[in-house]
Tab-separated table of C-alpha atoms in Angstrom:
chain	number	residue	atom	x	y	z
A	383	MET	CA	96.093	4.714	-237.658
A	384	SER	CA	97.887	5.965	-240.357
A	385	VAL	CA	98.672	9.641	-241.343
A	386	GLY	CA	97.186	9.910	-245.516
A	387	VAL	CA	94.076	7.750	-244.112
A	388	ARG	CA	93.754	10.330	-241.517
A	389	ARG	CA	94.264	13.431	-243.646
A	390	GLY	CA	91.860	11.746	-245.751
A	391	ARG	CA	89.824	12.031	-242.550
A	392	LEU	CA	90.201	15.437	-242.227
A	393	ARG	CA	89.752	16.876	-245.631
A	394	THR	CA	86.107	14.778	-245.975
A	395	ILE	CA	84.842	16.514	-242.480
A	396	GLY	CA	86.061	19.759	-244.223
A	397	SER	CA	84.477	19.429	-247.936
A	398	ARG	CA	81.135	18.176	-245.646
A	399	TRP	CA	82.018	21.260	-243.824
A	400	ALA	CA	81.665	23.267	-247.112
A	401	HIS	CA	78.648	21.739	-248.519
A	402	LEU	CA	77.142	22.661	-244.779
A	403	ILE	CA	78.214	26.270	-245.575
A	404	LEU	CA	77.018	26.123	-249.047
A	405	GLY	CA	73.350	24.901	-248.030
A	406	GLY	CA	73.504	27.473	-245.578
A	407	ALA	CA	74.064	29.916	-247.992
A	408	LEU	CA	70.789	28.458	-249.811
A	409	LEU	CA	68.965	29.055	-247.433
A	410	MET	CA	69.843	33.317	-247.247
A	411	PRO	CA	67.778	34.329	-249.821
A	412	PHE	CA	64.584	31.675	-248.507
A	413	TYR	CA	65.475	33.165	-244.747
A	414	LEU	CA	65.627	37.561	-246.054
A	415	LEU	CA	61.757	36.500	-247.730
A	416	ALA	CA	60.790	35.502	-244.059
A	417	SER	CA	62.207	38.313	-241.990
A	418	VAL	CA	60.272	40.390	-244.402
A	419	ALA	CA	57.182	38.688	-244.028
A	420	ALA	CA	57.465	39.128	-240.669
A	421	PRO	CA	56.961	41.982	-239.842
A	422	LEU	CA	53.853	42.825	-242.276
A	423	LEU	CA	52.364	39.858	-240.955
A	424	VAL	CA	52.517	40.224	-237.182
A	425	ASP	CA	52.623	43.925	-235.767
A	426	GLY	CA	55.987	44.281	-233.726
A	427	ALA	CA	57.874	41.099	-234.915
A	428	ASP	CA	61.804	42.239	-235.753
A	429	PRO	CA	63.425	39.530	-237.338
A	430	LEU	CA	66.674	41.543	-237.657
A	431	ARG	CA	67.351	42.237	-233.900
A	432	GLU	CA	65.597	40.165	-231.740
A	433	ALA	CA	66.378	36.204	-231.430
A	434	PRO	CA	63.909	33.821	-231.026
A	435	TRP	CA	61.964	35.980	-234.847
A	436	GLN	CA	65.692	34.859	-236.375
A	437	PHE	CA	64.209	31.225	-234.872
A	438	ILE	CA	60.821	32.331	-236.349
A	439	ALA	CA	61.779	33.212	-239.172
A	440	PHE	CA	63.895	29.930	-240.070
A	441	GLY	CA	61.589	27.978	-239.451
A	442	CYS	CA	59.039	29.619	-241.885
A	443	ALA	CA	62.319	29.728	-244.934
A	444	LEU	CA	62.196	26.015	-245.343
A	445	PRO	CA	58.271	25.247	-246.771
A	446	PRO	CA	59.269	27.965	-249.076
A	447	ALA	CA	62.884	25.711	-249.758
A	448	ALA	CA	60.862	23.509	-250.202
A	449	LEU	CA	58.542	24.376	-252.937
A	450	ALA	CA	61.209	25.033	-255.140
A	451	ALA	CA	61.960	22.509	-254.323
A	452	LEU	CA	59.462	20.761	-256.147
A	453	LEU	CA	58.858	23.282	-258.230
A	454	PHE	CA	62.347	22.573	-260.381
A	455	PRO	CA	62.970	19.124	-261.122
A	456	LEU	CA	66.296	19.986	-262.065
A	457	LEU	CA	67.922	20.955	-258.871
A	458	ARG	CA	68.124	17.597	-258.155
A	459	PRO	CA	71.184	16.774	-260.634
A	460	LEU	CA	72.524	20.516	-259.313
A	461	GLU	CA	72.642	18.579	-255.135
A	462	ALA	CA	73.725	15.889	-256.927
A	463	THR	CA	76.432	16.981	-258.035
A	464	ALA	CA	77.238	18.894	-254.988
A	465	VAL	CA	77.391	15.507	-252.998
A	466	ARG	CA	79.857	13.549	-255.629
A	467	SER	CA	82.196	16.706	-255.472
A	468	LEU	CA	81.625	17.590	-251.433
A	469	CYS	CA	80.230	14.287	-249.402
A	470	GLY	CA	82.554	11.935	-250.999
A	471	VAL	CA	79.154	9.411	-252.366
A	472	PRO	CA	79.712	7.486	-255.352
A	473	ALA	CA	78.832	9.136	-258.743
A	474	GLU	CA	76.760	5.752	-259.061
A	475	ARG	CA	74.738	5.946	-256.323
A	476	LEU	CA	73.164	9.558	-257.543
A	477	ALA	CA	70.128	10.298	-260.108
A	478	ASP	CA	71.862	11.734	-263.019
A	479	GLY	CA	68.835	13.224	-264.616
A	480	PRO	CA	66.443	15.649	-263.468
A	481	ALA	CA	63.918	14.467	-260.811
A	482	LEU	CA	60.403	14.208	-264.120
A	483	SER	CA	58.392	12.639	-261.703
A	484	TRP	CA	56.174	13.386	-258.303
A	485	ALA	CA	57.760	11.182	-255.630
A	486	ALA	CA	61.851	12.438	-256.978
A	487	ARG	CA	60.864	15.949	-256.714
A	488	ARG	CA	59.036	15.015	-253.477
A	489	ARG	CA	62.146	12.898	-252.654
A	490	SER	CA	64.890	15.819	-254.341
A	491	ALA	CA	62.519	18.773	-251.836
A	492	LEU	CA	63.089	16.868	-248.924
A	493	TRP	CA	66.772	16.471	-248.929
A	494	PHE	CA	66.557	20.096	-249.795
A	495	VAL	CA	64.916	21.055	-246.543
A	496	ALA	CA	67.838	18.686	-244.941
A	497	HIS	CA	70.255	20.225	-246.892
A	498	LEU	CA	68.907	23.970	-246.152
A	499	LEU	CA	68.656	23.241	-242.324
A	500	ALA	CA	71.691	21.471	-241.571
A	501	GLY	CA	73.445	24.856	-243.127
A	502	GLY	CA	71.176	26.592	-242.008
A	503	VAL	CA	72.931	25.440	-238.240
A	504	VAL	CA	76.318	25.015	-239.195
A	505	SER	CA	76.435	28.494	-241.038
A	506	GLY	CA	75.375	30.578	-237.665
A	507	MET	CA	77.671	28.272	-235.112
A	508	THR	CA	80.672	28.669	-237.720
A	509	LEU	CA	79.518	32.611	-238.024
A	510	THR	CA	79.398	33.000	-234.255
A	511	ALA	CA	81.020	30.401	-232.014
A	512	PRO	CA	84.275	30.745	-233.152
A	513	PRO	CA	84.846	34.196	-232.320
A	514	ALA	CA	82.690	34.016	-229.379
A	515	ALA	CA	84.907	30.902	-228.191
A	516	VAL	CA	88.170	32.919	-228.578
A	517	VAL	CA	86.954	36.050	-226.281
A	518	LEU	CA	86.783	32.601	-223.912
A	519	ILE	CA	89.933	32.164	-224.489
A	520	LEU	CA	91.797	35.314	-223.812
A	521	LEU	CA	89.193	35.817	-221.498
A	522	PRO	CA	91.301	35.370	-218.145
A	523	LEU	CA	94.362	37.918	-220.213
A	524	SER	CA	93.242	40.773	-220.995
A	525	GLY	CA	91.376	43.474	-219.010
A	526	PRO	CA	89.410	45.238	-220.987
A	527	LEU	CA	87.010	42.114	-222.245
A	528	LYS	CA	85.831	41.983	-219.377
A	529	GLY	CA	84.011	45.396	-219.227
A	530	VAL	CA	82.614	44.259	-222.866
A	531	VAL	CA	82.003	40.942	-222.685
A	532	PRO	CA	78.245	39.561	-221.107
A	533	ASP	CA	77.274	39.215	-217.227
A	534	TRP	CA	77.889	34.971	-217.434
A	535	MET	CA	81.350	35.906	-219.269
A	536	ARG	CA	82.167	38.160	-216.035
A	537	ALA	CA	80.690	35.482	-213.967
A	538	LEU	CA	83.109	32.515	-214.393
A	539	PRO	CA	86.243	31.862	-212.924
A	540	VAL	CA	89.425	32.497	-214.440
A	541	ALA	CA	89.962	28.733	-215.130
A	542	TYR	CA	86.860	28.275	-216.792
A	543	GLY	CA	86.819	30.600	-220.070
A	544	PRO	CA	89.920	28.968	-221.642
A	545	LEU	CA	87.587	25.611	-220.714
A	546	ALA	CA	84.284	26.899	-222.438
A	547	GLY	CA	86.070	28.287	-225.901
A	548	LEU	CA	87.974	24.830	-226.481
A	549	GLY	CA	84.197	23.460	-225.998
A	550	LEU	CA	82.472	26.013	-227.751
A	551	LEU	CA	84.448	24.843	-231.287
A	552	ALA	CA	84.487	20.997	-231.037
A	553	LEU	CA	81.092	21.650	-230.319
A	554	VAL	CA	81.124	23.796	-233.768
A	555	VAL	CA	82.780	20.772	-235.161
A	556	GLY	CA	81.235	18.280	-233.848
A	557	THR	CA	77.867	19.076	-235.270
A	558	ALA	CA	79.757	19.622	-238.717
A	559	TRP	CA	81.142	16.563	-238.580
A	560	ALA	CA	77.576	14.669	-237.385
A	561	ALA	CA	75.161	16.783	-240.059
A	562	GLY	CA	77.887	15.955	-242.717
A	563	ALA	CA	77.260	12.681	-241.875
A	564	LEU	CA	74.141	12.223	-241.674
A	565	LEU	CA	73.222	14.246	-244.999
A	566	ALA	CA	76.458	11.611	-246.372
A	567	ARG	CA	74.096	8.764	-245.539
A	568	CYS	CA	71.005	10.296	-246.275
A	569	ALA	CA	71.897	11.649	-249.758
A	570	PRO	CA	71.569	7.812	-251.856
A	571	VAL	CA	68.312	7.648	-250.079
A	572	LEU	CA	67.251	11.275	-251.200
A	573	LEU	CA	68.744	12.260	-254.188
A	574	GLY	CA	69.412	8.274	-255.550
A	575	PRO	CA	68.280	6.470	-258.249
A	576	THR	CA	63.564	5.988	-257.558
A	577	PRO	CA	62.229	2.806	-259.470
A	578	ALA	CA	61.040	4.539	-262.655
A	579	ASP	CA	64.700	6.249	-262.890
A	580	ARG	CA	65.668	2.530	-262.584
A	581	LEU	CA	63.619	1.429	-265.350
A	582	ALA	CA	63.430	4.741	-267.211
A	583	ALA	CA	67.791	3.770	-268.099
A	584	ALA	CA	66.870	0.091	-268.104
A	585	GLU	CA	65.476	0.788	-270.857
A	586	HIS	CA	67.650	3.331	-272.821
A	587	ARG	CA	70.630	0.382	-271.854
A	588	ALA	CA	67.923	-2.093	-273.877
A	589	ALA	CA	67.505	0.283	-276.240
A	590	ASP	CA	70.884	1.492	-277.028
A	591	LEU	CA	71.958	-2.450	-276.606
A	592	ALA	CA	69.655	-3.638	-279.071
A	593	THR	CA	71.054	-1.031	-282.333
A	594	ARG	CA	74.676	-1.475	-280.981
A	595	ASN	CA	74.262	-5.330	-282.516
A	596	ARG	CA	71.674	-4.379	-284.793
A	597	LEU	CA	75.151	-2.454	-286.520
A	598	ALA	CA	77.276	-5.013	-285.575
A	599	ARG	CA	74.916	-7.577	-287.542
A	600	GLU	CA	74.223	-5.284	-290.907
A	601	LEU	CA	78.344	-5.136	-290.545
A	602	HIS	CA	78.557	-8.859	-290.253
A	603	ASP	CA	77.016	-9.778	-292.687
A	604	ALA	CA	78.074	-7.355	-294.775
A	605	VAL	CA	81.603	-6.626	-295.348
A	606	GLY	CA	81.710	-10.424	-294.457
A	607	HIS	CA	79.965	-12.232	-297.163
A	608	ALA	CA	82.255	-9.384	-300.043
A	609	LEU	CA	85.400	-10.536	-297.758
A	610	SER	CA	84.758	-14.317	-298.339
A	611	ALA	CA	84.179	-14.265	-301.643
A	612	VAL	CA	87.030	-11.913	-302.669
A	613	THR	CA	89.661	-14.038	-300.444
A	614	LEU	CA	88.049	-17.064	-302.338
A	615	GLN	CA	87.945	-15.181	-306.050
A	616	ALA	CA	91.720	-14.447	-305.684
A	617	SER	CA	93.324	-17.589	-304.763
A	618	ALA	CA	91.717	-18.415	-307.138
A	619	ALA	CA	92.909	-15.899	-310.060
A	620	ARG	CA	96.589	-17.148	-308.478
A	621	ARG	CA	95.841	-20.360	-309.025
A	622	VAL	CA	95.937	-20.115	-312.469
A	623	LEU	CA	97.444	-16.005	-313.172
A	624	ASP	CA	99.711	-18.115	-316.080
A	625	ALA	CA	97.603	-20.222	-317.309
A	626	ASP	CA	93.715	-19.193	-317.807
A	627	PRO	CA	94.570	-15.695	-317.860
A	628	GLU	CA	90.561	-14.794	-318.665
A	629	PHE	CA	89.101	-16.379	-315.688
A	630	VAL	CA	91.862	-13.954	-313.910
A	631	ARG	CA	90.828	-11.159	-315.764
A	632	GLN	CA	87.080	-12.863	-315.172
A	633	ALA	CA	88.034	-12.667	-310.812
A	634	LEU	CA	89.295	-9.428	-310.557
A	635	ALA	CA	86.161	-7.897	-312.428
A	636	ALA	CA	83.971	-9.766	-309.721
A	637	ILE	CA	86.541	-8.706	-307.019
A	638	GLU	CA	84.965	-5.231	-308.366
A	639	ASP	CA	81.885	-5.479	-308.417
A	640	THR	CA	82.313	-6.943	-305.008
A	641	THR	CA	84.343	-4.240	-303.408
A	642	ARG	CA	81.942	-1.942	-304.248
A	643	GLU	CA	78.872	-3.850	-303.397
A	644	ALA	CA	80.705	-3.812	-300.030
A	645	VAL	CA	81.344	-0.078	-299.714
A	646	ALA	CA	78.367	1.342	-300.915
A	647	GLU	CA	76.202	-1.385	-298.030
A	648	LEU	CA	79.749	-0.038	-295.588
A	649	ASP	CA	78.372	3.590	-296.365
A	650	THR	CA	74.960	3.120	-295.267
A	651	VAL	CA	75.946	1.409	-292.524
A	652	LEU	CA	78.196	3.807	-290.650
A	653	GLY	CA	75.465	6.642	-291.934
A	654	LEU	CA	73.631	5.928	-289.265
A	655	LEU	CA	76.125	5.387	-286.410
A	656	ARG	CA	75.872	9.049	-287.873
A	657	GLU	CA	72.629	10.158	-287.513
A	658	GLU	CA	71.222	10.053	-283.912
A	659	THR	CA	68.017	9.881	-284.893
A	660	GLU	CA	68.309	7.255	-287.279
A	661	THR	CA	69.179	5.104	-284.667
A	662	ASP	CA	67.322	6.779	-281.519
A	663	THR	CA	64.377	6.280	-283.402
A	664	GLY	CA	64.368	2.636	-283.749
A	665	ARG	CA	64.350	2.737	-287.704
A	666	PRO	CA	65.953	-0.602	-289.195
A	667	ALA	CA	69.190	-0.133	-291.364
A	668	PRO	CA	68.615	0.492	-294.655
A	669	ALA	CA	69.862	-2.660	-296.103
A	670	PRO	CA	69.131	-4.419	-300.130
A	671	GLY	CA	66.267	-7.234	-300.157
A	672	LEU	CA	65.338	-9.939	-301.510
A	673	ASP	CA	64.718	-8.103	-305.016
A	674	ALA	CA	68.578	-8.388	-304.717
A	675	LEU	CA	69.206	-11.796	-304.345
A	676	GLU	CA	70.375	-12.266	-308.587
A	677	ALA	CA	73.252	-9.794	-307.624
A	678	LEU	CA	73.896	-11.482	-304.476
A	679	LEU	CA	74.133	-14.726	-306.459
A	680	ASP	CA	76.400	-13.600	-309.335
A	681	ARG	CA	78.988	-11.904	-306.315
A	682	THR	CA	78.757	-16.111	-305.328
A	683	ARG	CA	79.244	-17.682	-308.233
A	684	ALA	CA	81.441	-14.960	-309.752
A	685	ALA	CA	83.228	-16.431	-307.046
A	686	GLY	CA	83.685	-19.939	-307.617
A	687	VAL	CA	79.749	-21.475	-306.000
A	688	ARG	CA	78.254	-23.536	-307.555
A	689	VAL	CA	74.125	-21.856	-306.185
A	690	ARG	CA	71.127	-23.553	-306.870
A	691	VAL	CA	67.614	-21.866	-306.609
A	692	THR	CA	65.016	-23.029	-306.309
A	693	VAL	CA	62.007	-20.865	-305.409
A	694	GLU	CA	57.793	-21.975	-304.365
A	695	GLY	CA	55.933	-18.994	-303.613
A	696	ARG	CA	56.104	-15.428	-304.090
A	697	TRP	CA	58.006	-13.982	-302.273
A	698	ALA	CA	58.792	-10.468	-304.853
A	699	ASP	CA	55.475	-8.633	-302.208
A	700	LEU	CA	56.978	-9.269	-298.785
A	701	PRO	CA	56.766	-6.638	-296.544
A	702	PRO	CA	59.715	-4.341	-296.211
A	703	MET	CA	60.615	-6.008	-293.181
A	704	VAL	CA	60.538	-9.474	-293.762
A	705	SER	CA	62.952	-9.357	-297.204
A	706	ARG	CA	65.959	-7.585	-295.190
A	707	GLU	CA	66.541	-10.120	-292.869
A	708	ALA	CA	65.052	-13.003	-295.342
A	709	TYR	CA	68.529	-11.768	-297.387
A	710	ARG	CA	70.178	-10.514	-295.058
A	711	ILE	CA	69.935	-14.461	-293.554
A	712	VAL	CA	71.378	-15.568	-297.715
A	713	GLN	CA	74.039	-13.396	-297.511
A	714	GLU	CA	75.308	-14.660	-293.691
A	715	GLY	CA	74.584	-18.434	-294.812
A	716	LEU	CA	76.559	-18.107	-298.503
A	717	SER	CA	79.307	-16.780	-296.471
A	718	ASN	CA	78.947	-19.564	-294.816
A	719	ALA	CA	79.500	-21.760	-296.939
A	720	LEU	CA	82.700	-20.059	-298.617
A	721	ARG	CA	84.749	-19.341	-296.186
A	722	HIS	CA	84.058	-22.737	-294.445
A	723	ALA	CA	83.455	-25.238	-297.764
A	724	GLY	CA	85.162	-23.245	-300.278
A	725	PRO	CA	83.583	-23.800	-303.606
A	726	VAL	CA	81.149	-26.779	-302.762
A	727	PRO	CA	77.662	-26.786	-305.216
A	728	VAL	CA	74.779	-24.692	-302.890
A	729	ARG	CA	71.000	-25.416	-302.966
A	730	LEU	CA	69.347	-21.989	-301.972
A	731	ARG	CA	65.692	-22.716	-301.186
A	732	LEU	CA	63.207	-20.596	-300.171
A	733	ARG	CA	59.523	-21.449	-299.245
A	734	ARG	CA	56.316	-18.104	-299.039
A	735	ASP	CA	53.291	-19.694	-298.315
A	736	GLU	CA	49.769	-17.830	-296.576
A	737	ARG	CA	52.266	-18.076	-293.277
A	738	GLU	CA	56.002	-17.637	-293.621
A	739	LEU	CA	58.912	-17.702	-295.145
A	740	THR	CA	60.943	-20.166	-294.853
A	741	LEU	CA	64.720	-20.543	-295.986
A	742	LEU	CA	66.654	-23.559	-295.944
A	743	LEU	CA	71.019	-23.729	-297.426
A	744	GLU	CA	72.490	-26.716	-297.802
A	745	ASN	CA	75.932	-26.621	-299.095
A	746	PRO	CA	78.330	-30.503	-298.904
A	747	MET	CA	81.347	-30.118	-296.714
A	748	PRO	CA	84.921	-30.950	-297.296
A	749	GLY	CA	85.871	-35.187	-295.752
A	750	ASP	CA	88.249	-33.086	-293.402
A	751	HIS	CA	85.851	-30.749	-291.975
A	752	PRO	CA	86.472	-31.447	-288.461
A	753	LEU	CA	82.342	-30.971	-288.322
A	754	SER	CA	82.518	-33.563	-290.390
A	755	GLY	CA	82.028	-35.716	-286.893
A	756	GLU	CA	83.520	-33.838	-284.033
A	757	ASP	CA	82.747	-31.044	-282.097
A	758	PRO	CA	84.403	-28.233	-284.285
A	759	PRO	CA	87.052	-26.588	-282.519
A	760	ALA	CA	86.967	-22.567	-281.377
A	761	ARG	CA	87.578	-19.602	-283.213
A	762	SER	CA	89.291	-17.069	-282.209
A	763	GLY	CA	88.255	-14.000	-283.631
A	764	GLY	CA	84.640	-15.793	-285.508
A	765	GLY	CA	80.922	-17.312	-284.945
A	766	ARG	CA	78.547	-14.464	-284.861
A	767	GLY	CA	77.491	-14.819	-287.787
A	768	LEU	CA	74.800	-17.938	-286.976
A	769	HIS	CA	73.772	-15.678	-283.732
A	770	GLY	CA	73.455	-13.076	-285.850
A	771	ILE	CA	71.102	-15.287	-287.743
A	772	ALA	CA	69.345	-16.812	-284.905
A	773	GLU	CA	68.991	-13.257	-283.145
A	774	ARG	CA	67.201	-12.192	-287.095
A	775	ALA	CA	64.249	-14.512	-286.928
A	776	ARG	CA	63.809	-13.848	-283.854
A	777	LEU	CA	63.309	-9.968	-283.956
A	778	LEU	CA	60.803	-11.233	-286.253
A	779	GLY	CA	58.907	-14.217	-284.256
A	780	GLY	CA	60.431	-16.745	-286.297
A	781	GLU	CA	63.520	-19.292	-285.066
A	782	ALA	CA	66.855	-21.086	-287.580
A	783	THR	CA	68.706	-23.770	-286.716
A	784	ALA	CA	72.162	-24.907	-287.935
A	785	GLY	CA	73.267	-27.748	-288.101
A	786	ALA	CA	76.133	-31.238	-289.808
A	787	ARG	CA	74.678	-34.305	-290.819
A	788	ASP	CA	75.296	-36.892	-293.277
A	789	GLY	CA	78.120	-34.606	-294.388
A	790	VAL	CA	75.902	-31.971	-295.155
A	791	TRP	CA	76.004	-28.292	-293.268
A	792	ARG	CA	71.962	-27.198	-293.539
A	793	LEU	CA	71.091	-23.922	-292.595
A	794	THR	CA	66.855	-23.247	-291.555
A	795	ALA	CA	65.393	-19.666	-291.127
A	796	ARG	CA	61.730	-20.148	-290.793
A	797	LEU	CA	60.456	-16.004	-291.080
A	798	PRO	CA	56.264	-15.558	-290.124
A	799	LEU	CA	54.471	-12.646	-292.281
A	800	PRO	CA	53.095	-10.281	-290.610
A	801	GLY	CA	49.234	-10.751	-289.603
A	802	ALA	CA	49.368	-14.037	-289.195
A	803	GLU	CA	48.054	-16.722	-287.876
A	804	PRO	CA	51.385	-18.515	-285.663
A	805	ASP	CA	51.963	-21.794	-287.104
A	806	THR	CA	52.058	-24.739	-284.293
A	807	GLU	CA	52.802	-27.655	-287.310
A	808	ARG	CA	56.837	-27.293	-289.101
A	809	GLY	CA	56.651	-26.925	-292.633
A	810	THR	CA	58.772	-29.146	-294.539
A	811	ALA	CA	61.905	-27.346	-293.971
A	812	GLY	CA	61.761	-27.385	-291.329
A	813	GLU	CA	60.836	-31.436	-290.329
A	814	THR	CA	64.466	-30.715	-292.197
A	815	ALA	CA	66.372	-28.769	-289.843
A	816	GLY	CA	64.750	-30.919	-287.075
A	817	GLU	CA	66.593	-34.373	-287.587
A	818	THR	CA	70.140	-32.289	-287.353
A	819	ALA	CA	72.240	-34.039	-285.021
A	820	GLY	CA	71.765	-30.734	-283.549
A	821	GLU	CA	73.194	-27.014	-283.351
A	822	ALA	CA	76.207	-26.029	-284.186
A	823	THR	CA	79.153	-22.399	-284.226
A	824	ARG	CA	80.428	-21.942	-287.386
């Protein structure tokens, strides 16, 4: 065994010993309470002088300690911190928060009693055994000691005194090591998370992940569309910079409007990151709805994309959540057209009936586009747009599909309306999407 391993084990034994001494210190208030109550309840009881009564007071001190652990939920994180620091138990095996359920409190109470019981025994041995061991070791060498030690010490043969002293010290060390190891094994069981704690932690992680995904979708759709439009506008303006200054001025004005809108939406999303109350309550991020669709189409047209819109049914009174998600889906669909196909004509169709809102976006694909006949190559840092669209649709109980066929890219989203009965038959747009060759990453 290497020197480093031995030193590590010695440090572990020493820290666990300190943890046991801490248990003895925590036992003292309850022990003193029992020592004071014993003479009041039993005539002739004297825990301060008589050893039997000291053991009785020691046992009577444990029930009040268990009651205190049951009544104070914060005891569990305090004990867990001490176990992590002194017993070498990994932090992930111990619970973090207070014991809120009664099952967790019972475990904490059982642990507290075990800690105080082992700590009281080891503390008592630590205080009394070393002085007795020193006396036994020095007894053959010191005549005056023989006049003050008990009779059983004087009766020991000369050679047995030092051996008895060393054995007494070994007993203290062995007891401390065994008690520390036993407590370290019991700590994850008694101080670890209960099934209710694990369920609460899983729900918290799920809520946090949902919030992060929602904010990521908002940032991707808002900023991604603006950057795609600005890139296309700047590219077009650069090509005709000398030949058509009027067009350049219009493009710069469109870039200014697009970036202003993007900054406003970015500020809105970043504001959610600063407001914990907003994210904790799970309220949807403020975002424009279909009432802002015309402005979105104007900015897209300013980038050189011809957008033809067909509306069937009323959508001005859509539920706010459906309106916001529909706007983001249309925005991401237009961003995909700008980013992957360039200034090509785009057809947008919105159809509302009693059950759902259906969105259909179609745009031709360039002849050399990788999706025209082959699988798309992987793009570093992209490809999350369609995943975000699918997530938005699923959050509303709907679905979204996308794919390429016959040189046309089609994106279809079906968003059920709140209170509407589920539709088992697909509408026209759903049938159109169902005829596509399959989903693709874009």
